[in-house]
């Protein structure tokens, strides 16, 4: 993993502006990290103990705090000032970044953009004015980067077109039962087969896009797909969770049915690809 990071970092060109460097490293390094399951699968009491005693850096397994520390140190190597900040007033607060770019100080939230950056979605928490009152109060002069300017950065960096528009179009067709049944050539009343056909579509087209390798981030991937492709009722009868603890974690995907057993899928890897395998 450290080799992959070094290869990406070495792609930064000496004539790049601060904003190009910040944007490039923020997006391109995301696949090198995954959430630390020893923290994220812990109870709330155990999480608070880890926070109180100081987060253990289990790189490349990260928390919001250790990921922020990584970027602070990395940006420093490029002569870019960055600071880890407490973003909210929660008992266990969110740690994020402010970084000094070409047009002032920007807010970055790398852990909440981690999945988006890995999958190829537009990162939302980059150069925005966040909703957190703690940040607004402590850093009232943050710069807001326009969508047009960020697009210019992405074009200069040759970042591929984000997948958001693709899934907006899919949502318009597949998240509505009548349209989805027409798409899959199924009768309107066949709810179970419709959901299973959507899972087949996940396997065929969507679950191997991008570079999403952390188990926690894999659950976010399925939640994202469900939000775009399942309708409200289908989402209500779906369970996505991590099984196997932090030693042997895997994604458990369950389609619940009224008056019948659930249909269970387990995510596995085969020939370097992810696949949802029906187990029940």
Short mmCIF file of C-alpha atoms in Angstrom, two decimals:
data_model
loop_
_atom_site.label_atom_id
_atom_site.label_comp_id
_atom_site.label_asym_id
_atom_site.label_seq_id
_atom_site.Cartn_x
_atom_site.Cartn_y
_atom_site.Cartn_z
CA UNK A 1 0.00 0.00 0.00
CA UNK A 2 2.82 2.45 0.78
CA UNK A 3 4.27 1.69 -2.66
CA UNK A 4 0.94 2.62 -4.27
CA UNK A 5 0.89 5.89 -2.34
CA UNK A 6 4.43 6.71 -3.41
CA UNK A 7 3.60 6.01 -7.06
CA UNK A 8 0.64 8.41 -6.91
CA UNK A 9 2.54 11.10 -5.02
CA UNK A 10 5.35 10.93 -7.57
CA UNK A 11 2.87 11.86 -10.34
CA UNK A 12 2.57 15.39 -8.92
CA UNK A 13 4.29 17.78 -11.31
CA UNK A 14 6.58 20.55 -10.00
CA UNK A 15 4.74 23.28 -11.92
CA UNK A 16 1.30 22.43 -10.51
CA UNK A 17 -0.55 25.02 -8.45
CA UNK A 18 -1.46 24.32 -4.84
CA UNK A 19 -5.08 23.66 -5.78
CA UNK A 20 -4.11 21.09 -8.42
CA UNK A 21 -1.90 19.26 -5.93
CA UNK A 22 -4.58 19.30 -3.23
CA UNK A 23 -7.32 18.09 -5.56
CA UNK A 24 -5.17 15.38 -7.16
CA UNK A 25 -3.96 13.87 -3.88
CA UNK A 26 -7.42 14.13 -2.27
CA UNK A 27 -9.04 12.07 -5.03
CA UNK A 28 -6.30 9.76 -6.22
CA UNK A 29 -5.06 8.54 -2.83
CA UNK A 30 -8.50 7.53 -1.53
CA UNK A 31 -8.27 3.89 -2.75
CA UNK A 32 -5.16 3.47 -0.59
CA UNK A 33 -7.19 3.70 2.64
CA UNK A 34 -10.04 1.88 4.34
CA UNK A 35 -11.90 2.48 7.55
CA UNK A 36 -10.41 0.78 10.61
CA UNK A 37 -12.92 -1.91 11.53
CA UNK A 38 -11.39 -2.28 15.00
CA UNK A 39 -12.86 1.17 15.57
CA UNK A 40 -15.93 1.28 13.33
CA UNK A 41 -17.26 -2.12 14.46
CA UNK A 42 -16.70 -1.33 18.14
CA UNK A 43 -19.46 -0.40 20.59
CA UNK A 44 -20.03 3.27 21.33
CA UNK A 45 -18.30 2.83 24.69
CA UNK A 46 -15.30 1.15 23.05
CA UNK A 47 -15.15 3.89 20.42
CA UNK A 48 -15.12 6.56 23.09
CA UNK A 49 -12.31 4.77 24.93
CA UNK A 50 -10.24 4.67 21.75
CA UNK A 51 -10.91 8.35 21.15
CA UNK A 52 -10.10 9.30 24.75
CA UNK A 53 -6.82 7.38 24.76
CA UNK A 54 -5.82 8.63 21.32
CA UNK A 55 -6.58 6.85 18.07
CA UNK A 56 -4.12 4.10 17.17
CA UNK A 57 -2.72 4.52 13.67
CA UNK A 58 -3.25 1.15 12.00
CA UNK A 59 -2.36 2.40 8.53
CA UNK A 60 -3.82 1.87 5.95
CA UNK A 61 -6.82 1.29 8.23
CA UNK A 62 -7.91 4.79 9.20
CA UNK A 63 -10.23 6.90 11.31
CA UNK A 64 -11.17 10.47 10.47
CA UNK A 65 -8.39 11.61 12.81
CA UNK A 66 -5.57 9.46 11.44
CA UNK A 67 -6.57 10.19 7.85
CA UNK A 68 -6.50 13.93 8.58
CA UNK A 69 -3.04 13.51 10.15
CA UNK A 70 -1.84 11.76 7.00
CA UNK A 71 -2.95 14.60 4.73
CA UNK A 72 -1.51 17.28 7.02
CA UNK A 73 1.91 15.61 6.83
CA UNK A 74 1.64 14.96 3.10
CA UNK A 75 0.62 18.49 2.16
CA UNK A 76 3.49 19.79 4.29
CA UNK A 77 5.90 17.90 2.03
CA UNK A 78 4.61 20.04 -0.85
CA UNK A 79 4.87 23.28 1.08
CA UNK A 80 1.10 23.46 1.60
CA UNK A 81 -0.16 24.39 5.05
CA UNK A 82 -2.92 22.17 6.44
CA UNK A 83 -4.39 21.73 9.89
CA UNK A 84 -6.48 18.99 11.43
CA UNK A 85 -9.60 20.48 13.00
CA UNK A 86 -12.53 19.38 15.14
CA UNK A 87 -15.53 19.84 12.88
CA UNK A 88 -18.47 19.36 15.24
CA UNK A 89 -19.48 19.16 18.90
CA UNK A 90 -20.31 15.44 19.06
CA UNK A 91 -19.07 13.36 21.98
CA UNK A 92 -16.67 11.73 19.54
CA UNK A 93 -16.12 14.59 17.10
CA UNK A 94 -15.46 14.46 13.42
CA UNK A 95 -11.91 15.42 12.52
CA UNK A 96 -11.45 17.16 9.18
CA UNK A 97 -9.00 19.58 7.54
CA UNK A 98 -8.49 23.15 6.58
CA UNK A 99 -5.86 23.62 3.91
CA UNK A 100 -4.34 26.76 2.43
CA UNK A 101 -4.82 26.73 -1.34
CA UNK A 102 -4.40 29.34 -4.03
CA UNK A 103 -7.48 31.34 -3.02
CA UNK A 104 -7.53 31.05 0.75
CA UNK A 105 -8.29 28.34 3.27
CA UNK A 106 -10.55 25.44 2.22
CA UNK A 107 -12.47 22.89 4.24
CA UNK A 108 -11.85 19.24 3.35
CA UNK A 109 -13.51 16.15 4.85
CA UNK A 110 -11.50 13.24 3.44
CA UNK A 111 -13.20 10.42 5.35
CA UNK A 112 -16.71 11.43 4.28
CA UNK A 113 -15.52 11.70 0.69
CA UNK A 114 -13.55 8.46 0.87
CA UNK A 115 -16.12 6.19 -0.78
CA UNK A 116 -17.06 8.79 -3.39
CA UNK A 117 -13.43 9.21 -4.38
CA UNK A 118 -12.90 5.45 -4.51
CA UNK A 119 -15.99 4.69 -6.58
CA UNK A 120 -15.73 7.59 -9.01
CA UNK A 121 -18.45 9.86 -7.67
CA UNK A 122 -18.13 13.60 -7.29
CA UNK A 123 -16.59 14.41 -3.89
CA UNK A 124 -18.98 16.65 -2.00
CA UNK A 125 -16.89 17.80 0.97
CA UNK A 126 -14.14 19.60 -0.95
CA UNK A 127 -13.88 23.37 -0.73
CA UNK A 128 -17.37 23.86 0.67
CA UNK A 129 -18.65 25.87 3.60
CA UNK A 130 -19.73 22.99 5.85
CA UNK A 131 -22.97 22.90 7.83
CA UNK A 132 -21.10 22.42 11.10
CA UNK A 133 -21.53 25.42 13.40
CA UNK A 134 -18.22 24.56 15.09
CA UNK A 135 -16.35 25.10 11.82
CA UNK A 136 -18.31 28.22 10.88
CA UNK A 137 -17.61 29.74 14.28
CA UNK A 138 -13.92 28.90 14.45
CA UNK A 139 -13.11 29.49 10.78
CA UNK A 140 -15.46 32.20 9.48
CA UNK A 141 -13.30 33.17 6.51
CA UNK A 142 -13.19 29.86 4.66
CA UNK A 143 -13.26 30.11 0.87
CA UNK A 144 -15.97 28.38 -1.14
CA UNK A 145 -14.78 26.91 -4.42
CA UNK A 146 -17.28 27.16 -7.26
CA UNK A 147 -18.35 24.10 -9.24
CA UNK A 148 -16.99 25.75 -12.38
CA UNK A 149 -13.54 26.20 -10.86
CA UNK A 150 -13.43 22.64 -9.54
CA UNK A 151 -14.41 21.37 -12.99
CA UNK A 152 -11.47 23.30 -14.44
CA UNK A 153 -9.13 21.60 -11.96
CA UNK A 154 -10.53 18.17 -12.84
CA UNK A 155 -10.17 18.81 -16.56
CA UNK A 156 -6.56 19.90 -16.14
CA UNK A 157 -5.89 16.77 -14.07
CA UNK A 158 -7.67 14.50 -16.61
CA UNK A 159 -9.95 13.14 -13.91
CA UNK A 160 -12.62 10.96 -15.59
CA UNK A 161 -16.22 12.11 -15.66
CA UNK A 162 -17.93 11.31 -12.39
CA UNK A 163 -20.61 8.61 -12.30
CA UNK A 164 -23.30 10.76 -10.70
CA UNK A 165 -25.17 11.53 -13.91
CA UNK A 166 -25.15 7.86 -14.91
CA UNK A 167 -26.91 6.93 -11.68
CA UNK A 168 -29.38 9.80 -11.94
CA UNK A 169 -30.54 8.30 -15.23
CA UNK A 170 -30.63 4.80 -13.78
CA UNK A 171 -32.70 6.04 -10.86
CA UNK A 172 -35.27 7.50 -13.21
CA UNK A 173 -35.80 4.08 -14.78
CA UNK A 174 -35.03 1.43 -12.19
CA UNK A 175 -36.23 2.98 -8.93
CA UNK A 176 -39.82 3.00 -10.23
CA UNK A 177 -41.48 -0.40 -10.28
CA UNK A 178 -43.41 -0.05 -13.53
CA UNK A 179 -40.38 1.17 -15.46
CA UNK A 180 -38.12 -1.41 -13.80
CA UNK A 181 -40.48 -4.26 -14.68
CA UNK A 182 -40.52 -3.09 -18.28
CA UNK A 183 -36.71 -2.90 -18.22
CA UNK A 184 -36.41 -6.50 -16.95
CA UNK A 185 -39.48 -7.77 -18.83
CA UNK A 186 -41.22 -8.86 -15.62
CA UNK A 187 -44.87 -8.67 -14.53
CA UNK A 188 -45.69 -5.80 -12.18
CA UNK A 189 -46.68 -8.15 -9.35
CA UNK A 190 -43.36 -10.02 -9.25
CA UNK A 191 -41.57 -8.06 -6.52
CA UNK A 192 -39.15 -10.80 -5.46
CA UNK A 193 -37.83 -11.58 -8.93
CA UNK A 194 -37.50 -7.85 -9.61
CA UNK A 195 -35.19 -7.36 -6.64
CA UNK A 196 -33.15 -10.42 -7.60
CA UNK A 197 -32.79 -9.13 -11.14
CA UNK A 198 -31.51 -5.87 -9.75
CA UNK A 199 -28.90 -7.82 -7.75
CA UNK A 200 -27.86 -9.57 -10.95
CA UNK A 201 -27.46 -6.14 -12.52
CA UNK A 202 -25.26 -5.09 -9.59
CA UNK A 203 -23.04 -8.10 -10.21
CA UNK A 204 -22.86 -7.53 -13.95
CA UNK A 205 -22.27 -3.80 -14.10
CA UNK A 206 -21.78 -1.89 -10.87
CA UNK A 207 -20.00 -3.56 -7.98
CA UNK A 208 -16.58 -3.65 -9.65
CA UNK A 209 -16.52 -0.05 -10.79
CA UNK A 210 -13.89 2.18 -9.25
CA UNK A 211 -11.49 0.93 -6.62
CA UNK A 212 -13.48 0.21 -3.45
CA UNK A 213 -11.69 -2.39 -1.33
CA UNK A 214 -12.46 -1.66 2.33
CA UNK A 215 -15.27 -3.77 3.78
CA UNK A 216 -16.97 -0.76 5.37
CA UNK A 217 -16.73 1.13 2.10
CA UNK A 218 -18.17 -1.91 0.30
CA UNK A 219 -21.30 -1.60 2.46
CA UNK A 220 -21.48 2.07 1.47
CA UNK A 221 -21.30 0.98 -2.16
CA UNK A 222 -24.33 -1.28 -1.80
CA UNK A 223 -26.22 1.36 0.13
CA UNK A 224 -25.50 3.83 -2.64
CA UNK A 225 -26.69 1.38 -5.31
CA UNK A 226 -29.84 0.63 -3.32
CA UNK A 227 -30.60 4.33 -2.93
CA UNK A 228 -30.36 4.79 -6.70
CA UNK A 229 -31.83 1.56 -8.05
CA UNK A 230 -34.23 0.19 -5.38
CA UNK A 231 -37.50 1.94 -4.66
CA UNK A 232 -38.53 2.94 -1.14
CA UNK A 233 -40.29 -0.34 -0.38
CA UNK A 234 -37.40 -2.43 -1.69
CA UNK A 235 -34.93 -0.48 0.44
CA UNK A 236 -37.12 -0.97 3.50
CA UNK A 237 -36.87 -4.75 3.15
CA UNK A 238 -33.12 -4.84 2.57
CA UNK A 239 -30.34 -5.36 5.12
CA UNK A 240 -26.68 -4.57 4.42
CA UNK A 241 -24.13 -5.18 7.16
CA UNK A 242 -20.66 -6.47 7.94
CA UNK A 243 -20.42 -10.01 9.27
CA UNK A 244 -17.39 -11.95 10.48
CA UNK A 245 -16.02 -9.29 12.83
CA UNK A 246 -12.91 -7.31 12.02
CA UNK A 247 -10.78 -10.43 11.57
CA UNK A 248 -12.79 -12.05 8.74
CA UNK A 249 -15.15 -9.32 7.56
CA UNK A 250 -17.50 -9.69 4.63
CA UNK A 251 -20.58 -7.92 3.31
CA UNK A 252 -23.90 -9.58 4.16
CA UNK A 253 -26.70 -8.53 1.77
CA UNK A 254 -30.20 -9.65 2.69
CA UNK A 255 -33.49 -9.33 0.83
CA UNK A 256 -36.27 -9.74 3.38
CA UNK A 257 -39.61 -11.20 2.31
CA UNK A 258 -43.01 -11.22 3.96
CA UNK A 259 -44.11 -14.70 5.03
CA UNK A 260 -40.97 -16.28 3.57
CA UNK A 261 -37.32 -16.73 4.36
CA UNK A 262 -34.93 -13.98 3.41
CA UNK A 263 -32.74 -14.27 0.33
CA UNK A 264 -29.14 -14.04 1.54
CA UNK A 265 -26.11 -12.96 -0.46
CA UNK A 266 -22.49 -12.92 0.64
CA UNK A 267 -19.92 -10.80 -1.12
CA UNK A 268 -16.84 -12.74 -2.17
CA UNK A 269 -13.86 -12.22 -4.45
CA UNK A 270 -13.28 -14.43 -7.45
CA UNK A 271 -10.51 -13.95 -10.01
CA UNK A 272 -9.82 -10.50 -8.58
CA UNK A 273 -13.46 -9.41 -8.92
CA UNK A 274 -16.18 -8.90 -6.34
CA UNK A 275 -19.32 -11.00 -6.66
CA UNK A 276 -22.52 -11.36 -4.65
CA UNK A 277 -23.13 -15.07 -4.13
CA UNK A 278 -26.56 -16.29 -3.08
CA UNK A 279 -26.24 -18.48 0.03
CA UNK A 280 -29.92 -19.03 0.87
#
